[in-house]
Short mmCIF file of C-alpha atoms and ligand atoms in Angstrom, two decimals:
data_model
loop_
_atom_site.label_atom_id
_atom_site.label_comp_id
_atom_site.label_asym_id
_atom_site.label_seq_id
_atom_site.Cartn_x
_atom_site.Cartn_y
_atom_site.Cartn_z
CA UNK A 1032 -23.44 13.03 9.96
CA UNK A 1033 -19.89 12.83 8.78
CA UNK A 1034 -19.64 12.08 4.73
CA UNK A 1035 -17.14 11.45 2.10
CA UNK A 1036 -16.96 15.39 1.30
CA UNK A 1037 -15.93 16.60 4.66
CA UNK A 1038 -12.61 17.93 5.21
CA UNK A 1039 -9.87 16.36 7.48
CA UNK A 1040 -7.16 16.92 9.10
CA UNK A 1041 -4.44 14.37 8.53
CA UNK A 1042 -1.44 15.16 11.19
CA UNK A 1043 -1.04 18.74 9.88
CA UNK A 1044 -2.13 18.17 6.11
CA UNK A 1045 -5.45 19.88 5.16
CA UNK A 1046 -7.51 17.14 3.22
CA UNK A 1047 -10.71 18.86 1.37
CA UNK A 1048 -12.52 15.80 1.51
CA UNK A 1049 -12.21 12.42 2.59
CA UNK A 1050 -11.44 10.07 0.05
CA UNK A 1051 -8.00 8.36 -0.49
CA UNK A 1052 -6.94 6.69 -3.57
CA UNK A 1053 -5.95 3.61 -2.80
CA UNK A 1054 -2.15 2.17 -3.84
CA UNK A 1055 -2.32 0.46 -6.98
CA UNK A 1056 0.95 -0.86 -8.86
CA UNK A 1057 0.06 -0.22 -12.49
CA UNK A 1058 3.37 -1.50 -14.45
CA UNK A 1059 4.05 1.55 -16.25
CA UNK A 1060 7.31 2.33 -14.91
CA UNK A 1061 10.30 2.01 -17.27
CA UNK A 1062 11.82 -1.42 -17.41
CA UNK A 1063 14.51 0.53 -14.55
CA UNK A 1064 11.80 1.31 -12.63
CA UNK A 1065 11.68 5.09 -13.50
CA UNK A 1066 8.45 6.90 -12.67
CA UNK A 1067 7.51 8.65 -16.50
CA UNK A 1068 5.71 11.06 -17.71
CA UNK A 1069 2.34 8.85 -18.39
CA UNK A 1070 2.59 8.02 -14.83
CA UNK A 1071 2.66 11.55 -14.17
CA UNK A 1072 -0.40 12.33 -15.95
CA UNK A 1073 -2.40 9.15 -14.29
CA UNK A 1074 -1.27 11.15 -10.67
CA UNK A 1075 -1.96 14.37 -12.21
CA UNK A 1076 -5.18 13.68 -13.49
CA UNK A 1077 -6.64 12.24 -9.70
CA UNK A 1078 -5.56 14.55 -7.67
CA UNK A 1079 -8.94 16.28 -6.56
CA UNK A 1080 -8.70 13.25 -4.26
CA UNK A 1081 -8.36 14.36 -0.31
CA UNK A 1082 -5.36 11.52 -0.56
CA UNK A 1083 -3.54 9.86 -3.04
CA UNK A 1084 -1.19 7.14 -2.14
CA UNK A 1085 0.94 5.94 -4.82
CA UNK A 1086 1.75 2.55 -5.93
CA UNK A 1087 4.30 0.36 -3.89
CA UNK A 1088 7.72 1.79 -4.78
CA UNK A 1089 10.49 -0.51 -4.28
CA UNK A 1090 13.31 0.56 -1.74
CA UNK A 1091 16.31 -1.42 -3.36
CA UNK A 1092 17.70 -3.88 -5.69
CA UNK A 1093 16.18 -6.89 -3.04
CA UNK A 1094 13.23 -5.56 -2.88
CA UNK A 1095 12.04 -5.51 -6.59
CA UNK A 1096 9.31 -7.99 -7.54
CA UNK A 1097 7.08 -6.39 -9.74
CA UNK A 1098 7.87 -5.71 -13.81
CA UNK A 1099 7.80 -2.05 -14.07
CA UNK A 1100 7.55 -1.24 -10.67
CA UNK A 1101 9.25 2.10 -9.61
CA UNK A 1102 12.02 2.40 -7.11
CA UNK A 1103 13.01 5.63 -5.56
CA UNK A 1104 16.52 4.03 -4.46
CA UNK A 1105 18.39 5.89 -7.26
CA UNK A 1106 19.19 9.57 -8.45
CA UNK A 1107 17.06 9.36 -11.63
CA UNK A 1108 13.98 7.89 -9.94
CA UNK A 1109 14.43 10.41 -7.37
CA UNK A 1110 13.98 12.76 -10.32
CA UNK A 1111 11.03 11.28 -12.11
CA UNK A 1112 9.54 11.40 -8.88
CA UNK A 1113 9.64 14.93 -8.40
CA UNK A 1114 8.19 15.60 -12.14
CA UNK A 1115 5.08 13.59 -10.03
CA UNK A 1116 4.87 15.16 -7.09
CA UNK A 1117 5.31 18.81 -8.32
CA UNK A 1118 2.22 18.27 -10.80
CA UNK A 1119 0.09 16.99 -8.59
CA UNK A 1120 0.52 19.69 -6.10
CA UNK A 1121 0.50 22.05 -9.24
CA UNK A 1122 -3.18 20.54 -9.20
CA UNK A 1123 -4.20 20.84 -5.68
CA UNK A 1124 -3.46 17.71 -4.79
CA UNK A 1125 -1.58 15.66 -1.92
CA UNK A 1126 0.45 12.42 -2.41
CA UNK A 1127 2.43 9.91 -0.18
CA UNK A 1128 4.47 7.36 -1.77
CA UNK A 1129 4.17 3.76 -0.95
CA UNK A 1130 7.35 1.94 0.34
CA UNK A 1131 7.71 -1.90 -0.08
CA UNK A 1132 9.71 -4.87 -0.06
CA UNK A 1133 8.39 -8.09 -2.06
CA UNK A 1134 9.92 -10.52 0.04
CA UNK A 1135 9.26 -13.89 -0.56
CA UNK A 1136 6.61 -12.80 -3.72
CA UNK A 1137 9.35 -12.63 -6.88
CA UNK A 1138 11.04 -14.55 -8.67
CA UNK A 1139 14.59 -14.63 -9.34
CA UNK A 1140 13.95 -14.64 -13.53
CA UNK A 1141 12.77 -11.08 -13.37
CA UNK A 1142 15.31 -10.32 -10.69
CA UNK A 1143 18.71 -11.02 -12.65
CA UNK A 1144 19.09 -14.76 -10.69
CA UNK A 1145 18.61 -12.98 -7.54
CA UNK A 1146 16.53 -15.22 -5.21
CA UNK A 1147 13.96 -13.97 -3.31
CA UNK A 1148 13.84 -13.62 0.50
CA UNK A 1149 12.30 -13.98 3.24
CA UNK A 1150 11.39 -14.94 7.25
CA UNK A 1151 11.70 -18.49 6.50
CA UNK A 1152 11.96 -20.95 3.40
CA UNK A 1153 8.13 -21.11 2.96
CA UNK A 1154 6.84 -20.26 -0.72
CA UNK A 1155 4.15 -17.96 -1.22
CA UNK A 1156 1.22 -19.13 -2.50
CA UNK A 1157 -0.61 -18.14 -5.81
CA UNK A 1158 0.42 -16.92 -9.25
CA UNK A 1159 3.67 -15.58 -10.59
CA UNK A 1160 3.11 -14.13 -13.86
CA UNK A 1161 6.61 -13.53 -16.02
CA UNK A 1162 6.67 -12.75 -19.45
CA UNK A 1163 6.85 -16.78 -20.12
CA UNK A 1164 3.42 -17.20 -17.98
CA UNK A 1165 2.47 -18.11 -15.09
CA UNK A 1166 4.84 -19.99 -13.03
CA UNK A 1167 5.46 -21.19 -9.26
CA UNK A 1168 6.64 -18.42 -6.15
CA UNK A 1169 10.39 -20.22 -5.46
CA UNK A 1170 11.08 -20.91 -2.28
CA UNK A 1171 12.71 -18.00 -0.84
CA UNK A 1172 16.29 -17.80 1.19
CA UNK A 1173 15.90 -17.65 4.50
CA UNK A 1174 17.66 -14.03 5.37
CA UNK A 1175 20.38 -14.29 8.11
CA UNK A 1176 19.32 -12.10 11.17
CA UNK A 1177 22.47 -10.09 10.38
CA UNK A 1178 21.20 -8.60 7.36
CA UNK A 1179 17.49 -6.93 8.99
CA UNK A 1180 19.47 -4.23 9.84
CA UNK A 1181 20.48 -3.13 6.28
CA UNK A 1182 16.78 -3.69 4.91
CA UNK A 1183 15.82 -1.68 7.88
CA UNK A 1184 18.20 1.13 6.57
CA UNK A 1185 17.00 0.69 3.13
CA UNK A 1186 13.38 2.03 4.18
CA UNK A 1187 15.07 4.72 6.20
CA UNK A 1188 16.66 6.09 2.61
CA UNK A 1189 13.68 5.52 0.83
CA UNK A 1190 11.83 7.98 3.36
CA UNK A 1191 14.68 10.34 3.03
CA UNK A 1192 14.56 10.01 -0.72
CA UNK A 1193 10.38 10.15 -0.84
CA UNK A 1194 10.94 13.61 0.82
CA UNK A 1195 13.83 14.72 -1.14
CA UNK A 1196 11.63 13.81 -4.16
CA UNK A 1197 8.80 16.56 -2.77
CA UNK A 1198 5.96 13.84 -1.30
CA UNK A 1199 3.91 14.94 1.62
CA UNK A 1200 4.46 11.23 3.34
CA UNK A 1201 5.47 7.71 2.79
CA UNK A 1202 3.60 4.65 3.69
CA UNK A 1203 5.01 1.60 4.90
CA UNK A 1204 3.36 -1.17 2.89
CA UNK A 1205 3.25 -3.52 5.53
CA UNK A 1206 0.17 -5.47 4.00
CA UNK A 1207 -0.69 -7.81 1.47
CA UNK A 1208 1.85 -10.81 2.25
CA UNK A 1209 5.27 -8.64 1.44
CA UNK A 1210 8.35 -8.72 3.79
CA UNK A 1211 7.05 -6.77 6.61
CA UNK A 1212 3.43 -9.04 6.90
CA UNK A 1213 5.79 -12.11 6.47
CA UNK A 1214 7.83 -11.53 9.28
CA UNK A 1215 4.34 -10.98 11.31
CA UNK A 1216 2.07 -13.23 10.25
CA UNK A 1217 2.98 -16.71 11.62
CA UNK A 1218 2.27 -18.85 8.76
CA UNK A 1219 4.93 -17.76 6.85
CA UNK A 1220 7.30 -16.81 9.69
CA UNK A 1221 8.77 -19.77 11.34
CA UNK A 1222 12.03 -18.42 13.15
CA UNK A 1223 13.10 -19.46 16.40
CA UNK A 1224 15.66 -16.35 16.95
CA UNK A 1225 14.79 -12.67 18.34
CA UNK A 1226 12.29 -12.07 14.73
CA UNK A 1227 10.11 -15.29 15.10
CA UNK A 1228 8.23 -17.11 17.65
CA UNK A 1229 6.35 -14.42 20.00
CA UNK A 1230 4.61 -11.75 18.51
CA UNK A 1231 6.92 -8.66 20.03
CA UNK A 1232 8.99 -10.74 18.29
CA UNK A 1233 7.59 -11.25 14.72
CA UNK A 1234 6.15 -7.73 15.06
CA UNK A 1235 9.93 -6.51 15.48
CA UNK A 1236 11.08 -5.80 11.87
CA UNK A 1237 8.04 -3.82 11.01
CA UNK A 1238 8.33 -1.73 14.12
CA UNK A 1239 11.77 -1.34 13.67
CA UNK A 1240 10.88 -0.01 10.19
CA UNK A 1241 8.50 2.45 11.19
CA UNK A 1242 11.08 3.22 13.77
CA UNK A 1243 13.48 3.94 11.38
CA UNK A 1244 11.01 5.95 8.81
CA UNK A 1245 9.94 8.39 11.26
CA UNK A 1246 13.43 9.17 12.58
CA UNK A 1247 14.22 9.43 9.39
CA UNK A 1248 11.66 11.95 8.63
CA UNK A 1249 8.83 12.51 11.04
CA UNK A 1250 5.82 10.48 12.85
CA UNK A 1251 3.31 12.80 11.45
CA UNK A 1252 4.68 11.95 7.58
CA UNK A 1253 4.56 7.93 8.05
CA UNK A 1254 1.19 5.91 7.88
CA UNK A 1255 1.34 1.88 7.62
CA UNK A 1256 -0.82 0.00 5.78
CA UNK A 1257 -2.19 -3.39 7.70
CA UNK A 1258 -4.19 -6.47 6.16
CA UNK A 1259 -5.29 -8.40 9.31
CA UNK A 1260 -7.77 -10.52 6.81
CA UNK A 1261 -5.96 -10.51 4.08
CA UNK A 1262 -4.92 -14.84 2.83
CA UNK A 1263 -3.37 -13.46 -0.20
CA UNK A 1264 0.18 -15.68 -1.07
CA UNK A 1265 -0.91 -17.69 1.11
CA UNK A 1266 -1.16 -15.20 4.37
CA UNK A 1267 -2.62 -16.31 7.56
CA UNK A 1268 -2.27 -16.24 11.20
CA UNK A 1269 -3.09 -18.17 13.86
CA UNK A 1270 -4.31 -15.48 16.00
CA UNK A 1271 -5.09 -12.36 14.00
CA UNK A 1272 -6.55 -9.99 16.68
CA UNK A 1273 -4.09 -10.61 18.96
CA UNK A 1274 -0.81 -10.07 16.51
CA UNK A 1275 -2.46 -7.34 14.91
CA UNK A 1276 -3.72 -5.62 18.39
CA UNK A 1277 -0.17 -5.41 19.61
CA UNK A 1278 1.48 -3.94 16.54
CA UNK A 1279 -1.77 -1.65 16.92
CA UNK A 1280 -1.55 -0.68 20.19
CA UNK A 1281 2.44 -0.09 19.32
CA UNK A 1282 2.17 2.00 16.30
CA UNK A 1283 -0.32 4.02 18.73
CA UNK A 1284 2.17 4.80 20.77
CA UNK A 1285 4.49 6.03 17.96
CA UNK A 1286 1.96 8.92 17.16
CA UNK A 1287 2.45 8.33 13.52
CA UNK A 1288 0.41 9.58 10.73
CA UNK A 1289 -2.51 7.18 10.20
CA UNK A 1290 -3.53 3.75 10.14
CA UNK A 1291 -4.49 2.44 6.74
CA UNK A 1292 -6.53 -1.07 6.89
CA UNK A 1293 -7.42 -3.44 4.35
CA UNK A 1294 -11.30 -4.64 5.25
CA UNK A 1295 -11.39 -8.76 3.76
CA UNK A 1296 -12.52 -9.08 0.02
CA UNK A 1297 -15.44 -10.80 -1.04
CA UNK A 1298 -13.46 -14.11 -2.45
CA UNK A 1299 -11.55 -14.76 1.28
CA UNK A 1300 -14.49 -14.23 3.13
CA UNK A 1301 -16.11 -16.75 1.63
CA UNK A 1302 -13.91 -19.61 2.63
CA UNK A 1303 -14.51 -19.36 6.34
CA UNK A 1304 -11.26 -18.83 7.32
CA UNK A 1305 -11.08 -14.86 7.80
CA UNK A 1306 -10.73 -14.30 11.53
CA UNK A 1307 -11.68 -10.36 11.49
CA UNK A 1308 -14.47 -9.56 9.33
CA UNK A 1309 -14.94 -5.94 10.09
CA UNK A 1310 -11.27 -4.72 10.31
CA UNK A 1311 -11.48 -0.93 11.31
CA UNK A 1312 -15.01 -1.29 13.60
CA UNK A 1313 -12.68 -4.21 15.47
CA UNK A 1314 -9.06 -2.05 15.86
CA UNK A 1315 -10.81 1.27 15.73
CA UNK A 1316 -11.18 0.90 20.13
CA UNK A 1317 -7.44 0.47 20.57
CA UNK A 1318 -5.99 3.03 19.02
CA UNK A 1319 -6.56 7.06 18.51
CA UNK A 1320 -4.29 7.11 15.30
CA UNK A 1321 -6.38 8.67 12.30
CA UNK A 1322 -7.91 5.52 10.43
CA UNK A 1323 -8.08 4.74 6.72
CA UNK A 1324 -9.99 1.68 5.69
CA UNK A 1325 -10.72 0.18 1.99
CA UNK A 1326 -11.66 -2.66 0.21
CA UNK A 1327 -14.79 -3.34 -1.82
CA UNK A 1328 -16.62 0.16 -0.79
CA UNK A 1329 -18.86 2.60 -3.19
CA UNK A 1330 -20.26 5.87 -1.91
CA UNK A 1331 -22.82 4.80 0.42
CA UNK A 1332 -21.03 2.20 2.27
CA UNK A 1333 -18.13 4.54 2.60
CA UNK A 1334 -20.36 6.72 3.96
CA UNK A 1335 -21.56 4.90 6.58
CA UNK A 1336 -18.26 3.69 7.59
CA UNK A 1337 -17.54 7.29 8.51
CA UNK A 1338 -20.92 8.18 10.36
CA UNK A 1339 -20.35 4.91 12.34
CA UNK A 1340 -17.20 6.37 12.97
CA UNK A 1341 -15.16 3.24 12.56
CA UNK A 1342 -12.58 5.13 10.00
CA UNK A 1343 -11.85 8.98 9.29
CA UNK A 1344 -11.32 8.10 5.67
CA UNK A 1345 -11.74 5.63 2.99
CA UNK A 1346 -9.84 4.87 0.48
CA UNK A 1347 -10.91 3.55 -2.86
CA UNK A 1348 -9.06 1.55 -5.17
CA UNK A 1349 -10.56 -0.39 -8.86
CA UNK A 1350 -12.94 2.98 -9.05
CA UNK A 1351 -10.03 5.21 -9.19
CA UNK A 1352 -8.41 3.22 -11.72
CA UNK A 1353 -11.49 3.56 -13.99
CA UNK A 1354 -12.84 7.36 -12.43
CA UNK A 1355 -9.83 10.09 -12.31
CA UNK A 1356 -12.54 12.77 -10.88
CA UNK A 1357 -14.03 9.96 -8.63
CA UNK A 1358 -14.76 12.90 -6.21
CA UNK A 1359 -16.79 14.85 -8.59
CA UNK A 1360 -18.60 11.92 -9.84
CA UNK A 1361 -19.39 10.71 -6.29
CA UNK A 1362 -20.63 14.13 -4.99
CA UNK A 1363 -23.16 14.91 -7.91
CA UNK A 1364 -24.05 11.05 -8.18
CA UNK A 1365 -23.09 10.56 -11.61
CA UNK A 1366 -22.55 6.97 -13.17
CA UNK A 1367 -19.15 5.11 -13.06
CA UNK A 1368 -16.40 4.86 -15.64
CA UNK A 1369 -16.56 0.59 -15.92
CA UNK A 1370 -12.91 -0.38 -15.13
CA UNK A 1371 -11.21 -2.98 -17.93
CA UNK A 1372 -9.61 -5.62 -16.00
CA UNK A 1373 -7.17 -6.80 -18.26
CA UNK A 1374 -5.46 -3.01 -18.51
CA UNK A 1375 -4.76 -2.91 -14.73
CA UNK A 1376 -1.45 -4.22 -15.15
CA UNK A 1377 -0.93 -3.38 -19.00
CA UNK A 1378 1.70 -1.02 -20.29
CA UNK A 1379 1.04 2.13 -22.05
CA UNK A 1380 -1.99 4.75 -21.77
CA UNK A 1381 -4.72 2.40 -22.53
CA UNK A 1382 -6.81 1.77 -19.24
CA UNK A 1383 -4.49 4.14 -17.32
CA UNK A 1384 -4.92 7.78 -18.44
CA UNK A 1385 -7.79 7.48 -21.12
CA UNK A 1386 -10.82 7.23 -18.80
CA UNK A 1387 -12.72 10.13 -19.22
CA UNK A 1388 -13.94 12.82 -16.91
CA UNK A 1389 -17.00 13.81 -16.43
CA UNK A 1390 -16.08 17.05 -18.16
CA UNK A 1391 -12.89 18.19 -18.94
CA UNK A 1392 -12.31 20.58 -16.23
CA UNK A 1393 -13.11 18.11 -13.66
CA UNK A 1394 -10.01 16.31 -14.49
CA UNK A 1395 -6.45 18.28 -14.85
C1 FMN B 111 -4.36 -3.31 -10.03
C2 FMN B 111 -4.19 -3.30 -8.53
C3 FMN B 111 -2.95 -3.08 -7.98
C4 FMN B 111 -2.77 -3.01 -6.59
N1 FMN B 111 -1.54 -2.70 -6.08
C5 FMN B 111 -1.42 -2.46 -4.75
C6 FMN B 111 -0.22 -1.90 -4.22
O1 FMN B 111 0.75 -1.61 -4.95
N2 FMN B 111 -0.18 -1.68 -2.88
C7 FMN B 111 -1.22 -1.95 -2.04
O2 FMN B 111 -1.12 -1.72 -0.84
N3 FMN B 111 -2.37 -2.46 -2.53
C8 FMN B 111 -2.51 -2.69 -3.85
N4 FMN B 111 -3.71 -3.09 -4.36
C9 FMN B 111 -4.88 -3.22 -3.46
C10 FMN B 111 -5.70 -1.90 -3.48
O3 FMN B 111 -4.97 -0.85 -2.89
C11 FMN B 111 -7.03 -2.06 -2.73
O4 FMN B 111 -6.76 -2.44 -1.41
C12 FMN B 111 -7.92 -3.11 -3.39
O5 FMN B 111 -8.08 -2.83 -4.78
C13 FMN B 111 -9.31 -3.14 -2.73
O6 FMN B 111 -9.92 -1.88 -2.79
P1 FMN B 111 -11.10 -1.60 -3.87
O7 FMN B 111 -12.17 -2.62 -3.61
O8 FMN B 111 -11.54 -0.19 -3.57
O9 FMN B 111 -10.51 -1.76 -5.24
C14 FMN B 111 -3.89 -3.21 -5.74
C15 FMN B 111 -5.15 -3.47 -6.32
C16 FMN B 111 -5.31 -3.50 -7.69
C17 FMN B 111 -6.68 -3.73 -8.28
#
């Protein structure tokens, strides 16, 4: 029976075991969106996991919506980056750096007046949080089909950059309700030129994307991250399996690195409206792409995702935040760190490199 401690082999990277941490933006960037030296350490300190996938890393100036996020558009983040990267191999680990554009979730006070955009002017849903509180998403400009190409480009130099800056992959994030999952989901795309209406065509900017990421690099160095279930921002489609089985069956074909799928949380299952409930058993038949699923799983479920052979790896997310040596902990069935919810997205070292190890050679 396959288990959370067997190795894998991830297109030509040698994973020791089979747990991914999960991407988690953690707002200790600079206020430039420099990686630092914490943010190092928080890496450095988790890298006995088979996979660690960073936070979402904005590729330009458009695409910033988080306080605090990093970038790797400029020189100097470039740099910091490479300060990450090199310790965490220095540790034995592996890392691929999440690419994203926020789309239509900003807000244009944290973005110097600049508006947010996306598909179509439809606001996200949900909570903004600037310094001043919480506040409404804006409606977002509707971007002119004339400028996809340049966003396009954008994640092609991030990719470029992500290498230059020593990471063993990038990941689209094309989850969650950000640009990419706007475009495809039909609630919030309502075009009627060649990037809205059908689903080849709402499914085009985040296969041109991947498109351009693995020309720009390779298809064994790009994995995508997908949340078919996922109503957050207000997210939905009106037929799930099918929109999501085409760009499946289309990334397929593109031989890239892995799938990564969000499974539904608790809180949106529960108001009826999820469409897929088991994401990986449901895509896992169309596609032979290497599979990473998460969301909501401990050691045993995780393990039983694998020997049902729905996913080749699982990646965890809230217990790596609160567990650096979640691997060690897992495999000799030791207790849980308890994560502090309101650190997640603090600033400084509290609730982001001061959860202990088990011992302190189980954690760099
Ligand atoms: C603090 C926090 C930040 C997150 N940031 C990101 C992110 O930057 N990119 C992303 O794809 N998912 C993000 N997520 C979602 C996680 O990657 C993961 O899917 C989610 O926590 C569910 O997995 P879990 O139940 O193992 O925690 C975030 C989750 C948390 C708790």
């Amino acid at each position: 029976m396959l288990n959370l401690f067997d190795p894998y082999e991830l297109s030509g990277l040698s994973l020791p075991n089979r747990m991914v941490m999960s991407p988690m933006t953690r707002t200790r960037a600079t206020e430039d969106d420099v990686a630092t030296d914490l943010l190092r350490e928080y890496y450095v300190q988790r890298a006995s996991a088979g996979l660690i996938i960073t936070e979402c890393t904005e590729v330009s100036d458009q695409a910033h919506g988080i306080m605090r996020a990093p970038g790797i558009q400029r020189p100097d983040q470039i740099a910091a980056w490479r300060g990450v990267t090199e310790g965490v191999h220095k540790a034995g680990g592996r890392i691929f750096l999440q690419i994203w554009h926020c789309g239509r979730v900003a807000h244009p006070e944290m973005r110097g007046g600049l508006s947010p955009v996306g598909p179509s002017p439809i606001a996200a849903t949900g909570d903004f949080f600037l310094p001043r509180g919480r506040v409404d998403f804006p409606i977002p400009r509707q971007l002119a089909i004339d400028e996809l190409p340049a966003i396009v480009a954008t994640f092609a130099q991030a990719t470029r950059n992500a290498r230059e800056a020593g990471f063993d992959g990038v990941e689209l994030h094309g989850a969650n309700g950000y640009l990419q999952d706007q475009f495809l989901e039909d609630e919030s795309n309502q075009r009627t030129d060649s990037y809205g209406g059908s689903i080849a065509n709402r499914a085009r900017l985040m296969l041109e994307t991947v498109e351009a990421m693995i020309t720009a690099w390779s298809p064994s160095r790009v994995g995508v991250r997908l949340s078919p279930s996922s109503l957050l921002y207000g997210m939905h489609d009106s037929n799930a399996l099918e929109t999501f089985g085409y760009v499946v069956r289309k990334l397929d074909v593109m031989r890239i690195a892995y799938l990564h799928f969000c499974e539904p949380n608790a809180k949106d299952l529960k108001t009826g409206k999820i469409q897929i409930q088991h994401v990986a058993k449901t895509f896992r038949p169309m596609t032979s792409l290497p599979i990473i699923t998460g969301t909501g799983f401990d050691r045993n479920t995780a393990n039983a995702v694998l020997s049902a052979g729905y996913a080749d790896l699982v990646s965890f997310g809230v217990p790596y935040i609160a567990n650096p040596d979640l691997v060690e902990r897992f495999r000799s069935d030791a207790p849980l760190n308890k994560p502090d919810p309101s650190t997640f997205y603090g600033e400084g070292p509290k609730g982001y490199t001061d959860y202990p190890a088990l011992s302190p050679t189980t954690a760099a």
